[in-house]
CSV table of C-alpha atoms and ligand atoms in Angstrom, one decimal:
chain,number,residue,atom,x,y,z
G,1,MET,CA,33.3,173.5,-90.4
G,2,ALA,CA,37.3,173.7,-90.7
G,3,GLU,CA,37.9,175.9,-94.3
G,4,LEU,CA,40.7,175.8,-96.2
G,5,ILE,CA,42.7,178.6,-97.0
G,6,LEU,CA,44.9,178.5,-100.4
G,7,ALA,CA,48.6,180.3,-99.9
G,8,LEU,CA,49.5,181.9,-102.7
G,9,ASP,CA,53.4,181.5,-102.7
G,10,LEU,CA,54.1,182.5,-106.2
G,11,PRO,CA,56.3,184.6,-107.8
G,12,ASP,CA,53.9,186.0,-110.5
G,13,LYS,CA,50.3,187.6,-109.8
G,14,ASN,CA,49.2,185.9,-113.5
G,15,GLU,CA,49.9,182.4,-112.2
G,16,ALA,CA,48.6,183.0,-109.3
G,17,MET,CA,45.4,184.3,-110.9
G,18,ARG,CA,45.6,181.4,-113.7
G,19,LEU,CA,45.7,178.7,-110.6
G,20,LEU,CA,42.6,180.8,-109.0
G,21,ASP,CA,40.3,179.8,-112.1
G,22,LYS,CA,41.3,176.4,-112.0
G,23,VAL,CA,39.7,176.0,-108.8
G,24,ASN,CA,37.1,178.4,-109.4
G,25,GLY,CA,34.3,177.6,-107.4
G,26,GLU,CA,35.6,175.3,-104.7
G,27,LEU,CA,37.8,178.0,-102.8
G,28,THR,CA,36.3,180.6,-100.0
G,29,TRP,CA,39.7,181.8,-98.8
G,30,CYS,CA,43.5,182.9,-99.9
G,31,LYS,CA,46.7,183.6,-98.2
G,32,VAL,CA,48.9,186.5,-99.7
G,33,GLY,CA,52.2,186.1,-97.9
G,34,MET,CA,54.5,188.2,-98.2
G,35,GLU,CA,56.3,187.2,-101.6
G,36,MET,CA,53.4,188.4,-103.5
G,37,PHE,CA,52.6,191.2,-101.0
G,38,THR,CA,55.9,192.8,-101.8
G,39,HIS,CA,55.6,192.7,-105.1
G,40,TYR,CA,52.0,193.5,-105.9
G,41,GLY,CA,51.4,195.4,-102.5
G,42,PRO,CA,47.4,196.3,-102.1
G,43,GLN,CA,46.2,196.3,-105.7
G,44,LEU,CA,46.5,192.5,-105.4
G,45,LEU,CA,44.0,192.4,-102.5
G,46,ALA,CA,41.7,194.4,-104.5
G,47,GLU,CA,41.7,191.6,-107.5
G,48,LEU,CA,41.6,188.9,-105.0
G,49,ALA,CA,38.6,190.6,-103.3
G,50,SER,CA,36.9,191.2,-106.6
G,51,ARG,CA,36.8,187.7,-107.3
G,52,ASN,CA,34.7,187.3,-103.9
G,53,LEU,CA,37.5,185.9,-102.0
G,54,LYS,CA,38.3,186.2,-98.1
G,55,ILE,CA,41.9,187.2,-97.7
G,56,PHE,CA,44.1,186.4,-95.0
G,57,LEU,CA,47.0,188.8,-95.2
G,58,ASP,CA,50.2,186.8,-93.7
G,59,LEU,CA,52.4,189.7,-92.9
G,60,LYS,CA,53.3,188.6,-89.9
G,61,PHE,CA,54.1,191.8,-88.3
G,62,TYR,CA,56.8,191.9,-85.4
G,63,ASP,CA,57.9,195.8,-84.2
G,64,ILE,CA,57.5,197.8,-81.4
G,65,PRO,CA,54.1,198.6,-80.5
G,66,HIS,CA,53.2,201.9,-81.8
G,67,THR,CA,54.3,200.8,-84.9
G,68,VAL,CA,52.9,197.6,-85.8
G,69,ALA,CA,50.1,199.2,-84.4
G,70,GLN,CA,50.0,202.0,-87.1
G,71,ALA,CA,50.4,198.7,-89.5
G,72,VAL,CA,47.4,196.6,-88.5
G,73,ALA,CA,45.7,200.7,-88.5
G,74,GLN,CA,46.6,200.6,-92.4
G,75,ALA,CA,45.8,196.6,-93.3
G,76,ARG,CA,42.2,197.2,-91.8
G,77,THR,CA,40.4,197.6,-95.2
G,78,LEU,CA,43.1,195.0,-97.0
G,79,CYS,CA,41.9,192.0,-95.7
G,80,ASP,CA,39.4,189.6,-93.7
G,81,LEU,CA,42.3,188.3,-91.5
G,82,LEU,CA,46.1,189.4,-90.2
G,83,THR,CA,48.8,188.1,-88.6
G,84,VAL,CA,51.3,189.6,-85.7
G,85,HIS,CA,54.0,187.6,-84.2
G,86,CYS,CA,52.8,187.2,-80.3
G,87,GLN,CA,56.5,187.1,-79.3
G,88,GLY,CA,55.9,191.2,-79.7
G,89,GLY,CA,54.6,190.8,-75.9
G,90,ARG,CA,51.8,191.9,-74.6
G,91,ARG,CA,52.1,195.3,-75.6
G,92,MET,CA,52.7,195.3,-79.1
G,93,LEU,CA,49.5,192.9,-79.1
G,94,GLU,CA,46.7,195.5,-77.1
G,95,ALA,CA,48.2,197.8,-79.2
G,96,CYS,CA,47.3,195.5,-82.4
G,97,VAL,CA,43.6,194.7,-81.1
G,98,ALA,CA,43.1,198.9,-80.0
G,99,ALA,CA,44.4,199.6,-83.9
G,100,ARG,CA,41.3,197.8,-85.2
G,101,THR,CA,38.2,199.7,-84.1
G,102,ASP,CA,36.3,198.2,-86.5
G,103,PRO,CA,33.5,197.2,-84.3
G,104,SER,CA,32.8,194.3,-86.6
G,105,ARG,CA,36.4,192.7,-85.1
G,106,LYS,CA,37.7,193.2,-89.2
G,107,PRO,CA,40.3,192.1,-89.6
G,108,LEU,CA,40.3,188.9,-87.5
G,109,LEU,CA,44.0,189.8,-85.7
G,110,PHE,CA,45.5,185.8,-85.6
G,111,GLY,CA,48.9,185.8,-83.3
G,112,VAL,CA,51.9,183.6,-84.8
G,113,THR,CA,53.1,181.2,-81.7
G,114,VAL,CA,55.7,179.0,-83.0
G,115,LEU,CA,56.5,178.7,-86.9
G,116,THR,CA,56.0,175.1,-87.9
G,117,SER,CA,58.9,174.9,-89.3
G,118,PHE,CA,61.0,174.8,-86.2
G,119,ALA,CA,61.7,171.6,-84.8
G,120,TYR,CA,62.8,171.1,-80.8
G,121,GLY,CA,66.0,173.3,-80.6
G,122,GLU,CA,65.8,176.0,-83.3
G,123,ILE,CA,63.6,178.3,-81.7
G,124,PRO,CA,66.6,181.2,-80.9
G,125,GLY,CA,67.1,181.4,-77.2
G,126,ILE,CA,64.5,178.7,-76.6
G,127,ASN,CA,64.5,175.9,-74.5
G,128,GLU,CA,61.7,175.2,-74.4
G,129,GLN,CA,59.4,172.1,-76.5
G,130,PRO,CA,57.9,173.9,-79.4
G,131,GLU,CA,54.6,173.2,-78.4
G,132,ASP,CA,54.9,174.0,-74.9
G,133,PHE,CA,56.1,177.3,-75.8
G,134,ALA,CA,53.0,177.7,-78.4
G,135,ARG,CA,51.5,176.7,-75.5
G,136,SER,CA,52.3,179.8,-73.8
G,137,LEU,CA,52.2,182.1,-76.4
G,138,ALA,CA,48.5,180.9,-77.0
G,139,SER,CA,47.9,182.2,-73.5
G,140,LEU,CA,49.3,185.6,-74.2
G,141,ALA,CA,47.5,186.2,-77.4
G,142,ASP,CA,43.9,185.1,-75.6
G,143,THR,CA,44.3,187.8,-72.4
G,144,CYS,CA,45.5,190.3,-75.0
G,145,GLY,CA,41.9,190.1,-77.1
G,146,LEU,CA,42.9,188.4,-80.4
G,147,ASP,CA,40.7,186.5,-82.4
G,148,GLY,CA,43.1,183.5,-82.9
G,149,VAL,CA,46.4,181.9,-83.0
G,150,VAL,CA,48.5,180.6,-85.6
G,151,CYS,CA,50.1,177.3,-84.4
G,152,SER,CA,50.8,173.7,-85.4
G,153,ALA,CA,47.7,170.9,-85.8
G,154,ARG,CA,49.4,169.5,-83.4
G,155,GLU,CA,49.3,171.6,-80.6
G,156,VAL,CA,45.1,172.7,-81.2
G,157,LYS,CA,43.9,169.8,-78.9
G,158,GLN,CA,45.6,171.5,-76.3
G,159,ILE,CA,45.0,175.1,-76.9
G,160,LYS,CA,41.7,175.0,-77.4
G,161,HIS,CA,40.9,172.7,-74.2
G,162,GLU,CA,42.8,175.9,-72.0
G,163,HIS,CA,41.3,178.7,-74.5
G,164,PRO,CA,37.8,177.2,-75.9
G,165,THR,CA,36.8,180.8,-77.6
G,166,LEU,CA,40.3,181.1,-79.2
G,167,SER,CA,40.3,179.7,-83.1
G,168,CYS,CA,43.3,178.2,-84.6
G,169,LEU,CA,44.7,178.1,-87.9
G,170,CYS,CA,46.9,175.5,-89.0
G,171,PRO,CA,50.1,176.0,-91.4
G,172,GLY,CA,52.2,172.5,-91.5
G,173,ILE,CA,49.0,170.6,-93.3
G,174,ARG,CA,50.1,167.7,-95.2
G,175,PRO,CA,48.7,165.3,-97.1
G,176,GLU,CA,49.9,161.4,-96.9
G,177,TRP,CA,50.5,162.3,-100.5
G,178,ALA,CA,52.8,165.4,-99.9
G,179,ALA,CA,56.5,166.3,-99.2
G,180,ALA,CA,57.1,167.5,-95.9
G,181,GLY,CA,59.4,170.2,-97.5
G,182,ASP,CA,61.1,172.8,-94.6
G,183,GLN,CA,58.0,172.1,-92.4
G,184,ARG,CA,58.3,170.3,-89.5
G,185,ARG,CA,55.3,169.9,-87.0
G,186,VAL,CA,53.2,168.7,-89.9
G,187,ALA,CA,49.4,167.2,-89.6
G,188,THR,CA,47.3,165.6,-92.6
G,189,PRO,CA,44.0,168.1,-93.2
G,190,ALA,CA,42.4,165.0,-91.6
G,191,GLN,CA,44.3,164.9,-88.0
G,192,ALA,CA,43.7,168.5,-88.2
G,193,VAL,CA,40.2,168.8,-88.6
G,194,ALA,CA,39.9,166.0,-86.3
G,195,TRP,CA,42.3,167.4,-84.0
G,196,GLY,CA,39.9,170.6,-83.9
G,197,ALA,CA,41.9,173.6,-86.0
G,198,ASP,CA,39.5,176.2,-87.9
G,199,TYR,CA,41.3,177.0,-90.8
G,200,LEU,CA,44.0,174.7,-92.7
G,201,VAL,CA,46.9,176.9,-94.2
G,202,VAL,CA,48.1,174.4,-97.2
G,203,GLY,CA,50.7,176.1,-100.2
G,204,ARG,CA,52.9,173.4,-101.9
G,205,PRO,CA,50.6,170.2,-101.3
G,206,ILE,CA,48.4,172.5,-104.3
G,207,LEU,CA,50.8,175.0,-105.6
G,208,GLU,CA,52.9,172.0,-106.7
G,209,ALA,CA,50.7,169.1,-107.5
G,210,LEU,CA,50.7,168.1,-111.6
G,211,ASP,CA,46.6,168.6,-111.0
G,212,PRO,CA,45.9,171.3,-108.0
G,213,ARG,CA,42.7,171.3,-109.3
G,214,ASP,CA,42.7,167.9,-108.3
G,215,ALA,CA,44.7,168.1,-105.4
G,216,LEU,CA,42.3,170.3,-103.9
G,217,LEU,CA,39.6,168.2,-104.4
G,218,ARG,CA,41.2,165.9,-102.0
G,219,ILE,CA,42.1,167.8,-99.0
G,220,LEU,CA,38.5,169.4,-99.2
G,221,ASP,CA,37.5,165.5,-98.8
G,222,GLU,CA,39.7,164.8,-96.4
G,223,ILE,CA,38.5,168.1,-94.4
G,224,ASP,CA,35.0,167.0,-95.1
G,225,HIS,CA,35.6,163.3,-93.6
G,226,PRO,CA,38.4,163.7,-91.0
G,227,LEU,CA,39.4,160.6,-89.2
J,1,C5P,O1,53.5,175.6,-98.6
J,1,C5P,P1,53.0,175.3,-97.0
J,1,C5P,O2,52.0,174.3,-97.0
J,1,C5P,O3,54.0,174.5,-95.8
J,1,C5P,O4,52.7,176.6,-97.0
J,1,C5P,C1,52.9,177.3,-95.7
J,1,C5P,C2,52.0,178.4,-95.5
J,1,C5P,O5,51.6,179.3,-94.3
J,1,C5P,C3,53.5,179.3,-96.0
J,1,C5P,O6,52.6,180.1,-96.6
J,1,C5P,C4,53.9,180.1,-95.1
J,1,C5P,O7,54.3,180.9,-94.7
J,1,C5P,C5,52.7,179.8,-94.1
J,1,C5P,N1,53.0,179.9,-92.2
J,1,C5P,C6,53.3,178.6,-91.7
J,1,C5P,N2,54.3,178.5,-90.8
J,1,C5P,C7,53.8,179.2,-89.7
J,1,C5P,C8,52.8,180.7,-90.2
J,1,C5P,C9,52.7,181.0,-91.5
J,1,C5P,O8,54.1,177.6,-92.6
J,1,C5P,N3,53.6,179.5,-88.6
């Protein structure tokens, strides 16, 4: 069964906590990205963990292998799932896997392939179609020993076909009733599940809804009853 991850892309921690109170009991995973983490740091993650939430720390590390490996080592005890950029290359990805010494594979390490906000022609220096580039980055992630990739739901079927053990985490999720915003390679929750996504990351369709709890429940219902 696919899991829903609520992206806490909010400027204010109290706002995030109020939202979590509203969806209490319905949610297993939340995502902390660069906005919240830059402001509140590890203390926020401890507060979320005390609410029994699993934490996806989406910092998308991308630097030289040594620096990123040290950052992964620091993040080991802070979260359940962590992202690094596949474009950091083989040596960087292998160094990340080596830095996660925990035999229980915590945190799960996911490689960002191609941001879901990129359409064809927008990735600097890349003339390939985003889905083809995402596939080759997924292949790299797999051979480097990552647990999964971040990709558009539109790419999941092909990636799973080529790499059956790789998990797929998909942002760019837009129910029919939500606006796409800056996202380009989007899919509905039902499509993402039907195509094999393991995790669905949703931010604005819930955060900006008049009734966030209702929006979340509608998305959970779509996950439970895909196409
Ligand atoms: O608001 P929305 O549902 O578009 O939020 C999507 C979330 O997923 C954002 O926090 C964004 O940073 C993240 N994300 C993404 N594309 C990726 C990786 C992460 O949109 N490739």
